[in-house]
Amino acid sequence: MALNQHVSQNLKTSQALTLNAQVHQALKILQVSSSELRQLAQEELNTNPLLEEVTEENKAPGTSATELDFGGSIDSVTPLPGDRYEHPSLSLEQNLDKQQYFFDSIPMTSSLIESLNSQAILFDMSPKEKEAFEFFVGSLDESGFWKGTLVDLANASALPVKAFQKAWQVLKELDPPGLGAKDLQECLLLQLRRDLQRNALAERLVSDYFQLLLHNKVKEMLDETEASKEALDEALAVIGGLNPAPGREFAEDTNTYIVPDIIVSRADEQTWKAVLSNEYIPQLRISQEYRQLSVSSDLNEQTRSYLKERMRSGRDFINAIKQRQETLGKIGDEIVRYQESFFNQGPSGLKPLTMAMVAEDLNVHETTVSRAIANKHLRCPFGIFPLKYFFSGGFTTETGEALASTAIKEKIADMVAAEDPEKPLSDADMVARLGTNGIKIARRTISKYREALNIPPAYLRKK
């Protein structure tokens, strides 16, 4: 009886570990960009001899979708659902050649994630802490900010909160400083505290008098801090030299080519359609040669066990890619359905849309939608946009029209871009201008959106 219990416990533990690894892999694949997915696939090809890439040269039509390991089309753009193909096996020599071609075709671009991972190698972290660090870094937005709590990350990843606490400590030590902050205030504080020549007054202003700082209330700051005018000017100069969006150092690389994951175009004169772009999506399958070898009676038990484990691992990887594409395709359809006015009119037609709304329609958790749209882009006649662009709350104008907060942010950005550098617009000025267009909005909301856009207050924009 004790032996049976021991065997049962070991089996359950093994199954739990396997399931946990599958979940982590699926979450990672769901979140990464197309180019990063190619790199993950190359790593998997290098470590799993049972996997092989399918290419244009060896595709063969004529079988159903259920016969495929992964059914994405070879074509660069595939309508949903796309055509499915069966692919014959490559020889081992051919497969090595294809793997090398696959590796050579990966664009070698420097990204924020790559930079942080390379720096993190120098820190002592356990395997779980390293997983937590990668998960944490993957949750940063384009500016390097992060919303939520460590508990949220732990729940989404099935990793312990302590692992994320360590990951957060490491992230604060990396460059550029200020990454991982929840808002502009925390971002500036992180940078000030990393400065070797720390300015105590600058830290105090950001920490205790942030609203006075944002609105350039010089007299009030002098009264509250009891500092001299010279000391205040020096502190303000230090703050003015900080980076309000440290992640943008990587996002603004003009040499980086963005590969759209979803392409939206006209289906007819009245409607729009979303299709997946599979230009960078790897097509993988289990080698038929190794599949047959795994059931050979000539194998010893150790070899057979190894091949079965590699086959399971390969199928998990393939299924994770397939699930990623299916989820992304459904989200693309939802964006087209909700944001039809955007595709007809442009940014001014953007409607309020939340991840919770899409999650409910697709019957998935909201965090699934959040991870699926991370690092993904959509191309349409108005340009290329991050998928996150289409998700925001909104307002109702005086005419009763629903207007997304993203559309308000667009208007703020446009006003700032067109302002006189010698007389920049204050938040109150922008409230008045929006009011003339029937958009009633509080000044504190303008300030909040301006900060979200990483636009400094008027006094810091003045030339």
mmCIF file of C-alpha atoms in Angstrom, residues 150-384:
data_model
loop_
_atom_site.group_PDB
_atom_site.id
_atom_site.type_symbol
_atom_site.label_atom_id
_atom_site.label_comp_id
_atom_site.label_asym_id
_atom_site.label_seq_id
_atom_site.Cartn_x
_atom_site.Cartn_y
_atom_site.Cartn_z
ATOM 1 C CA LEU A 150 3.685 41.224 -8.064
ATOM 2 C CA VAL A 151 0.749 39.079 -6.970
ATOM 3 C CA ASP A 152 -0.860 39.598 -10.397
ATOM 4 C CA LEU A 153 2.333 38.392 -12.082
ATOM 5 C CA ALA A 154 2.564 35.410 -9.741
ATOM 6 C CA ASN A 155 -1.037 34.400 -10.459
ATOM 7 C CA ALA A 156 -0.590 34.743 -14.208
ATOM 8 C CA SER A 157 2.652 32.750 -14.295
ATOM 9 C CA ALA A 158 2.167 30.172 -11.500
ATOM 10 C CA LEU A 159 5.508 31.323 -10.069
ATOM 11 C CA PRO A 160 5.976 32.358 -6.405
ATOM 12 C CA VAL A 161 5.690 36.009 -5.384
ATOM 13 C CA LYS A 162 9.164 35.793 -3.792
ATOM 14 C CA ALA A 163 10.646 35.028 -7.201
ATOM 15 C CA PHE A 164 9.123 38.237 -8.583
ATOM 16 C CA GLN A 165 10.389 40.209 -5.602
ATOM 17 C CA LYS A 166 13.915 39.120 -6.508
ATOM 18 C CA ALA A 167 13.266 39.857 -10.203
ATOM 19 C CA TRP A 168 12.099 43.363 -9.302
ATOM 20 C CA GLN A 169 15.251 43.958 -7.224
ATOM 21 C CA VAL A 170 17.429 42.900 -10.161
ATOM 22 C CA LEU A 171 15.493 45.003 -12.682
ATOM 23 C CA LYS A 172 16.033 48.155 -10.613
ATOM 24 C CA GLU A 173 19.807 47.636 -10.952
ATOM 25 C CA LEU A 174 19.804 47.401 -14.755
ATOM 26 C CA ASP A 175 20.179 50.014 -17.482
ATOM 27 C CA PRO A 176 18.519 52.175 -18.537
ATOM 28 C CA PRO A 177 17.411 53.202 -15.033
ATOM 29 C CA GLY A 178 13.726 53.790 -14.358
ATOM 30 C CA LEU A 179 12.413 50.605 -15.973
ATOM 31 C CA GLY A 180 9.566 48.729 -14.336
ATOM 32 C CA ALA A 181 7.976 51.810 -12.775
ATOM 33 C CA LYS A 182 4.197 51.958 -12.441
ATOM 34 C CA ASP A 183 3.990 55.653 -13.314
ATOM 35 C CA LEU A 184 6.069 58.710 -14.199
ATOM 36 C CA GLN A 185 6.667 59.628 -10.555
ATOM 37 C CA GLU A 186 8.175 56.243 -9.679
ATOM 38 C CA CYS A 187 10.179 56.254 -12.921
ATOM 39 C CA LEU A 188 11.825 59.567 -12.049
ATOM 40 C CA LEU A 189 12.504 58.479 -8.483
ATOM 41 C CA LEU A 190 14.215 55.291 -9.625
ATOM 42 C CA GLN A 191 16.520 57.338 -11.837
ATOM 43 C CA LEU A 192 17.302 59.900 -9.151
ATOM 44 C CA ARG A 193 18.196 57.177 -6.654
ATOM 45 C CA ARG A 194 20.605 55.573 -9.148
ATOM 46 C CA ASP A 195 22.444 58.860 -9.721
ATOM 47 C CA LEU A 196 25.882 58.808 -8.084
ATOM 48 C CA GLN A 197 25.603 62.534 -7.356
ATOM 49 C CA ARG A 198 22.213 62.300 -5.703
ATOM 50 C CA ASN A 199 20.303 65.555 -5.419
ATOM 51 C CA ALA A 200 18.256 65.342 -2.223
ATOM 52 C CA LEU A 201 16.010 68.261 -3.134
ATOM 53 C CA ALA A 202 15.198 66.771 -6.548
ATOM 54 C CA GLU A 203 14.229 63.480 -4.877
ATOM 55 C CA ARG A 204 12.113 65.339 -2.331
ATOM 56 C CA LEU A 205 10.277 67.288 -5.033
ATOM 57 C CA VAL A 206 9.417 64.153 -6.993
ATOM 58 C CA SER A 207 8.556 62.150 -3.902
ATOM 59 C CA ASP A 208 6.589 64.666 -1.810
ATOM 60 C CA TYR A 209 5.574 67.526 -4.094
ATOM 61 C CA PHE A 210 4.989 65.829 -7.433
ATOM 62 C CA GLN A 211 1.787 67.693 -8.314
ATOM 63 C CA LEU A 212 3.438 71.055 -7.588
ATOM 64 C CA LEU A 213 6.339 69.954 -9.780
ATOM 65 C CA LEU A 214 4.074 68.900 -12.651
ATOM 66 C CA HIS A 215 2.296 72.237 -12.645
ATOM 67 C CA ASN A 216 5.492 74.249 -12.138
ATOM 68 C CA LYS A 217 4.283 75.862 -8.921
ATOM 69 C CA VAL A 218 7.647 77.479 -8.182
ATOM 70 C CA LYS A 219 6.484 79.702 -5.325
ATOM 71 C CA GLU A 220 4.678 76.829 -3.599
ATOM 72 C CA MET A 221 7.721 74.577 -3.976
ATOM 73 C CA LEU A 222 9.953 77.239 -2.447
ATOM 74 C CA ASP A 223 7.525 77.714 0.464
ATOM 75 C CA GLU A 224 7.088 73.982 1.115
ATOM 76 C CA THR A 225 10.766 73.011 0.863
ATOM 77 C CA GLU A 226 12.213 76.237 2.298
ATOM 78 C CA ALA A 227 14.956 75.910 -0.314
ATOM 79 C CA SER A 228 16.775 78.785 -1.991
ATOM 80 C CA LYS A 229 15.884 79.781 -5.539
ATOM 81 C CA GLU A 230 19.327 78.636 -6.712
ATOM 82 C CA ALA A 231 18.931 75.213 -5.096
ATOM 83 C CA LEU A 232 15.445 74.817 -6.577
ATOM 84 C CA ASP A 233 16.663 75.765 -10.055
ATOM 85 C CA GLU A 234 19.454 73.200 -9.785
ATOM 86 C CA ALA A 235 17.027 70.480 -8.644
ATOM 87 C CA LEU A 236 14.612 71.295 -11.480
ATOM 88 C CA ALA A 237 17.484 71.106 -13.970
ATOM 89 C CA VAL A 238 18.378 67.640 -12.660
ATOM 90 C CA ILE A 239 14.756 66.494 -12.998
ATOM 91 C CA GLY A 240 14.513 68.017 -16.477
ATOM 92 C CA GLY A 241 17.437 65.844 -17.585
ATOM 93 C CA LEU A 242 15.739 62.579 -16.626
ATOM 94 C CA ASN A 243 14.192 60.181 -19.133
ATOM 95 C CA PRO A 244 10.384 59.980 -18.770
ATOM 96 C CA ALA A 245 10.211 56.851 -20.943
ATOM 97 C CA PRO A 246 13.404 54.749 -20.582
ATOM 98 C CA GLY A 247 12.047 51.896 -22.701
ATOM 99 C CA ARG A 248 11.743 54.190 -25.705
ATOM 100 C CA GLU A 249 15.516 54.099 -26.142
ATOM 101 C CA PHE A 250 14.941 50.734 -27.778
ATOM 102 C CA ALA A 251 11.477 51.288 -29.232
ATOM 103 C CA GLU A 252 12.661 54.295 -31.231
ATOM 104 C CA ASP A 253 15.317 52.384 -33.180
ATOM 105 C CA THR A 254 14.447 53.506 -36.711
ATOM 106 C CA ASN A 255 16.440 50.616 -38.184
ATOM 107 C CA THR A 256 14.107 48.052 -36.610
ATOM 108 C CA TYR A 257 11.548 46.752 -39.071
ATOM 109 C CA ILE A 258 8.180 46.027 -37.460
ATOM 110 C CA VAL A 259 6.533 42.900 -38.809
ATOM 111 C CA PRO A 260 2.733 43.241 -38.521
ATOM 112 C CA ASP A 261 1.000 40.220 -36.994
ATOM 113 C CA ILE A 262 -2.463 41.158 -38.302
ATOM 114 C CA ILE A 263 -3.330 42.886 -41.564
ATOM 115 C CA VAL A 264 -6.692 44.613 -41.916
ATOM 116 C CA SER A 265 -7.996 45.402 -45.396
ATOM 117 C CA ARG A 266 -11.290 45.831 -47.226
ATOM 118 C CA ALA A 267 -13.405 42.700 -47.589
ATOM 119 C CA ASP A 268 -15.825 44.711 -49.759
ATOM 120 C CA GLU A 269 -17.128 48.277 -49.923
ATOM 121 C CA GLN A 270 -18.906 47.948 -46.580
ATOM 122 C CA THR A 271 -16.815 45.664 -44.416
ATOM 123 C CA TRP A 272 -13.253 44.991 -43.279
ATOM 124 C CA LYS A 273 -11.415 41.724 -42.700
ATOM 125 C CA ALA A 274 -8.477 40.690 -40.526
ATOM 126 C CA VAL A 275 -5.881 38.198 -41.720
ATOM 127 C CA LEU A 276 -2.834 36.814 -39.975
ATOM 128 C CA SER A 277 0.576 37.601 -41.388
ATOM 129 C CA ASN A 278 2.661 34.435 -41.169
ATOM 130 C CA GLU A 279 5.838 35.907 -42.633
ATOM 131 C CA TYR A 280 7.846 35.181 -39.478
ATOM 132 C CA ILE A 281 5.767 32.361 -38.014
ATOM 133 C CA PRO A 282 7.752 29.094 -38.062
ATOM 134 C CA GLN A 283 6.183 25.971 -39.583
ATOM 135 C CA LEU A 284 7.325 22.943 -37.621
ATOM 136 C CA ARG A 285 6.415 19.283 -37.431
ATOM 137 C CA ILE A 286 7.563 16.019 -35.929
ATOM 138 C CA SER A 287 9.983 14.184 -38.208
ATOM 139 C CA GLN A 288 8.318 11.144 -39.770
ATOM 140 C CA GLU A 289 11.683 9.363 -39.729
ATOM 141 C CA TYR A 290 12.053 9.771 -35.971
ATOM 142 C CA ARG A 291 8.356 9.034 -35.456
ATOM 143 C CA GLN A 292 8.826 5.616 -37.067
ATOM 144 C CA LEU A 293 12.078 5.062 -35.194
ATOM 145 C CA SER A 294 10.360 5.619 -31.824
ATOM 146 C CA VAL A 295 8.174 2.518 -32.307
ATOM 147 C CA SER A 296 10.984 0.310 -33.556
ATOM 148 C CA SER A 297 11.428 -2.947 -31.661
ATOM 149 C CA ASP A 298 15.230 -2.603 -31.919
ATOM 150 C CA LEU A 299 15.432 0.277 -29.453
ATOM 151 C CA ASN A 300 16.435 -0.108 -25.840
ATOM 152 C CA GLU A 301 14.104 1.325 -23.213
ATOM 153 C CA GLN A 302 16.286 4.356 -22.473
ATOM 154 C CA THR A 303 16.386 5.459 -26.121
ATOM 155 C CA ARG A 304 12.674 4.817 -26.573
ATOM 156 C CA SER A 305 11.896 6.869 -23.481
ATOM 157 C CA TYR A 306 14.088 9.724 -24.729
ATOM 158 C CA LEU A 307 12.398 9.789 -28.146
ATOM 159 C CA LYS A 308 8.926 9.775 -26.596
ATOM 160 C CA GLU A 309 9.836 12.650 -24.302
ATOM 161 C CA ARG A 310 11.289 14.657 -27.208
ATOM 162 C CA MET A 311 8.181 13.907 -29.275
ATOM 163 C CA ARG A 312 5.943 15.154 -26.456
ATOM 164 C CA SER A 313 8.067 18.281 -26.059
ATOM 165 C CA GLY A 314 7.963 18.963 -29.796
ATOM 166 C CA ARG A 315 4.200 18.559 -29.966
ATOM 167 C CA ASP A 316 3.754 20.886 -26.985
ATOM 168 C CA PHE A 317 5.816 23.536 -28.778
ATOM 169 C CA ILE A 318 3.892 23.116 -32.036
ATOM 170 C CA ASN A 319 0.532 23.216 -30.254
ATOM 171 C CA ALA A 320 1.554 26.362 -28.367
ATOM 172 C CA ILE A 321 2.297 28.118 -31.678
ATOM 173 C CA LYS A 322 -1.009 26.945 -33.121
ATOM 174 C CA GLN A 323 -2.903 28.148 -30.053
ATOM 175 C CA ARG A 324 -1.083 31.492 -30.225
ATOM 176 C CA GLN A 325 -2.140 32.040 -33.821
ATOM 177 C CA GLU A 326 -5.729 30.980 -33.214
ATOM 178 C CA THR A 327 -6.045 33.341 -30.250
ATOM 179 C CA LEU A 328 -4.425 36.201 -32.151
ATOM 180 C CA GLY A 329 -6.722 35.618 -35.123
ATOM 181 C CA LYS A 330 -9.826 35.765 -32.950
ATOM 182 C CA ILE A 331 -8.635 38.970 -31.305
ATOM 183 C CA GLY A 332 -8.021 40.469 -34.758
ATOM 184 C CA ASP A 333 -11.620 39.691 -35.710
ATOM 185 C CA GLU A 334 -12.854 41.330 -32.504
ATOM 186 C CA ILE A 335 -10.814 44.479 -33.132
ATOM 187 C CA VAL A 336 -12.291 44.785 -36.623
ATOM 188 C CA ARG A 337 -15.815 44.264 -35.254
ATOM 189 C CA TYR A 338 -15.518 46.799 -32.439
ATOM 190 C CA GLN A 339 -13.361 49.377 -34.205
ATOM 191 C CA GLU A 340 -15.017 49.539 -37.618
ATOM 192 C CA SER A 341 -15.273 53.337 -37.380
ATOM 193 C CA PHE A 342 -11.495 53.550 -36.864
ATOM 194 C CA PHE A 343 -10.841 51.672 -40.104
ATOM 195 C CA ASN A 344 -13.354 53.911 -41.890
ATOM 196 C CA GLN A 345 -12.266 57.259 -40.421
ATOM 197 C CA GLY A 346 -8.841 56.845 -38.859
ATOM 198 C CA PRO A 347 -7.747 57.555 -35.241
ATOM 199 C CA SER A 348 -10.608 60.004 -34.655
ATOM 200 C CA GLY A 349 -13.042 57.104 -35.019
ATOM 201 C CA LEU A 350 -11.505 54.941 -32.299
ATOM 202 C CA LYS A 351 -14.148 53.614 -29.891
ATOM 203 C CA PRO A 352 -13.854 52.567 -26.228
ATOM 204 C CA LEU A 353 -12.768 48.939 -25.965
ATOM 205 C CA THR A 354 -11.413 47.020 -22.982
ATOM 206 C CA MET A 355 -9.597 43.722 -22.768
ATOM 207 C CA ALA A 356 -12.372 42.489 -20.472
ATOM 208 C CA MET A 357 -14.929 43.002 -23.272
ATOM 209 C CA VAL A 358 -12.902 40.927 -25.732
ATOM 210 C CA ALA A 359 -12.095 38.308 -23.088
ATOM 211 C CA GLU A 360 -15.800 37.861 -22.380
ATOM 212 C CA ASP A 361 -16.627 37.494 -26.075
ATOM 213 C CA LEU A 362 -13.872 34.910 -26.572
ATOM 214 C CA ASN A 363 -14.568 33.137 -23.255
ATOM 215 C CA VAL A 364 -10.971 33.482 -22.053
ATOM 216 C CA HIS A 365 -9.345 35.202 -19.090
ATOM 217 C CA GLU A 366 -8.511 38.883 -19.429
ATOM 218 C CA THR A 367 -4.814 38.145 -18.829
ATOM 219 C CA THR A 368 -4.859 35.902 -21.919
ATOM 220 C CA VAL A 369 -5.942 38.855 -24.054
ATOM 221 C CA SER A 370 -3.358 41.086 -22.365
ATOM 222 C CA ARG A 371 -0.514 38.676 -23.115
ATOM 223 C CA ALA A 372 -1.750 37.912 -26.632
ATOM 224 C CA ILE A 373 -1.690 41.555 -27.730
ATOM 225 C CA ALA A 374 1.707 42.275 -26.135
ATOM 226 C CA ASN A 375 4.489 42.943 -28.679
ATOM 227 C CA LYS A 376 2.038 42.533 -31.576
ATOM 228 C CA HIS A 377 1.165 44.988 -34.351
ATOM 229 C CA LEU A 378 -1.641 45.561 -36.841
ATOM 230 C CA ARG A 379 -1.267 47.031 -40.318
ATOM 231 C CA CYS A 380 -4.126 48.862 -42.015
ATOM 232 C CA PRO A 381 -4.480 51.700 -44.562
ATOM 233 C CA PHE A 382 -3.706 54.239 -41.794
ATOM 234 C CA GLY A 383 -0.376 52.650 -40.871
ATOM 235 C CA ILE A 384 1.042 50.140 -38.373
#
